[in-house]
């Protein structure tokens, strides 16, 4: 029985190398098991025979990431040796959803061939580093918002965007850490003249004098006669009637 992780991965690669196309490169291998959350095993064991029934109904697989595909092999319940290939998915079409990386037991849902709905797969912490590498094939929106961040993804292969819950109207978008928003540029305000000191008359800006105003005559005196505008030379105004 293979117990060490390196031994199990070597057995899987040896098995797949017999049927893999030429030039296939193996990147990561993850051991998973089906069924409800293993955290519930303590509850199942309290019911007679229920814990045994749940344990016998669990199935075990190896998920292997290559440079072109994700291969699913069966795994022996007793020896962990890889079995037959049950599915091969292109890396860009890996049908996985609700991926959640956790401290001890992580999980994901995979649509296996012949199944009516996605199957829950549980991943122990022992295989979490390999799960991080497998995350390079996770489609956009497949990662649960409450998932822990993946730390050991292959370099040059960014993580897909995580699907966020819709925000309430009027709420601002969250600011990414380490990426502050750029300062908003305000429209320049028109130049305003400084107020004149108290007791001193205001001096208008140079080049913009106030128009001259005729003072009002003292009370009881007539207005001075208005001076006519000079007529252009050679073009006298016609006499007014």
mmCIF file of N, CA and C in Angstrom, residues 214 223-231 237 240:
data_model
loop_
_atom_site.group_PDB
_atom_site.id
_atom_site.type_symbol
_atom_site.label_atom_id
_atom_site.label_comp_id
_atom_site.label_asym_id
_atom_site.label_seq_id
_atom_site.Cartn_x
_atom_site.Cartn_y
_atom_site.Cartn_z
ATOM 1 N N UNK A 214 -20.905 109.413 -15.280
ATOM 2 C CA UNK A 214 -21.162 110.838 -15.067
ATOM 3 C C UNK A 214 -21.790 111.025 -13.702
ATOM 4 N N UNK A 223 -28.928 118.937 -15.825
ATOM 5 C CA UNK A 223 -27.849 118.086 -16.318
ATOM 6 C C UNK A 223 -27.034 118.852 -17.346
ATOM 7 N N UNK A 224 -25.722 118.638 -17.408
ATOM 8 C CA UNK A 224 -24.926 119.318 -18.448
ATOM 9 C C UNK A 224 -25.296 118.778 -19.826
ATOM 10 N N UNK A 225 -25.191 119.637 -20.817
ATOM 11 C CA UNK A 225 -25.550 119.187 -22.182
ATOM 12 C C UNK A 225 -24.618 118.076 -22.634
ATOM 13 N N UNK A 226 -25.193 117.086 -23.340
ATOM 14 C CA UNK A 226 -24.405 115.975 -23.843
ATOM 15 C C UNK A 226 -23.621 116.377 -25.067
ATOM 16 N N UNK A 227 -22.389 115.914 -25.156
ATOM 17 C CA UNK A 227 -21.545 116.212 -26.293
ATOM 18 C C UNK A 227 -21.845 115.211 -27.408
ATOM 19 N N UNK A 228 -22.106 115.726 -28.609
ATOM 20 C CA UNK A 228 -22.381 114.785 -29.719
ATOM 21 C C UNK A 228 -21.103 114.054 -30.106
ATOM 22 N N UNK A 229 -21.288 112.827 -30.621
ATOM 23 C CA UNK A 229 -20.145 112.051 -31.093
ATOM 24 C C UNK A 229 -19.598 112.709 -32.350
ATOM 25 N N UNK A 230 -18.288 112.806 -32.514
ATOM 26 C CA UNK A 230 -17.755 113.429 -33.739
ATOM 27 C C UNK A 230 -18.067 112.561 -34.950
ATOM 28 N N UNK A 231 -18.444 113.218 -36.020
ATOM 29 C CA UNK A 231 -18.756 112.500 -37.259
ATOM 30 C C UNK A 231 -17.475 112.109 -37.954
ATOM 31 N N UNK A 237 -22.778 113.794 -40.584
ATOM 32 C CA UNK A 237 -24.115 113.291 -40.334
ATOM 33 C C UNK A 237 -25.144 114.180 -41.030
ATOM 34 N N UNK A 240 -30.279 116.879 -38.420
ATOM 35 C CA UNK A 240 -31.478 116.348 -37.748
ATOM 36 C C UNK A 240 -32.620 117.335 -37.894
#
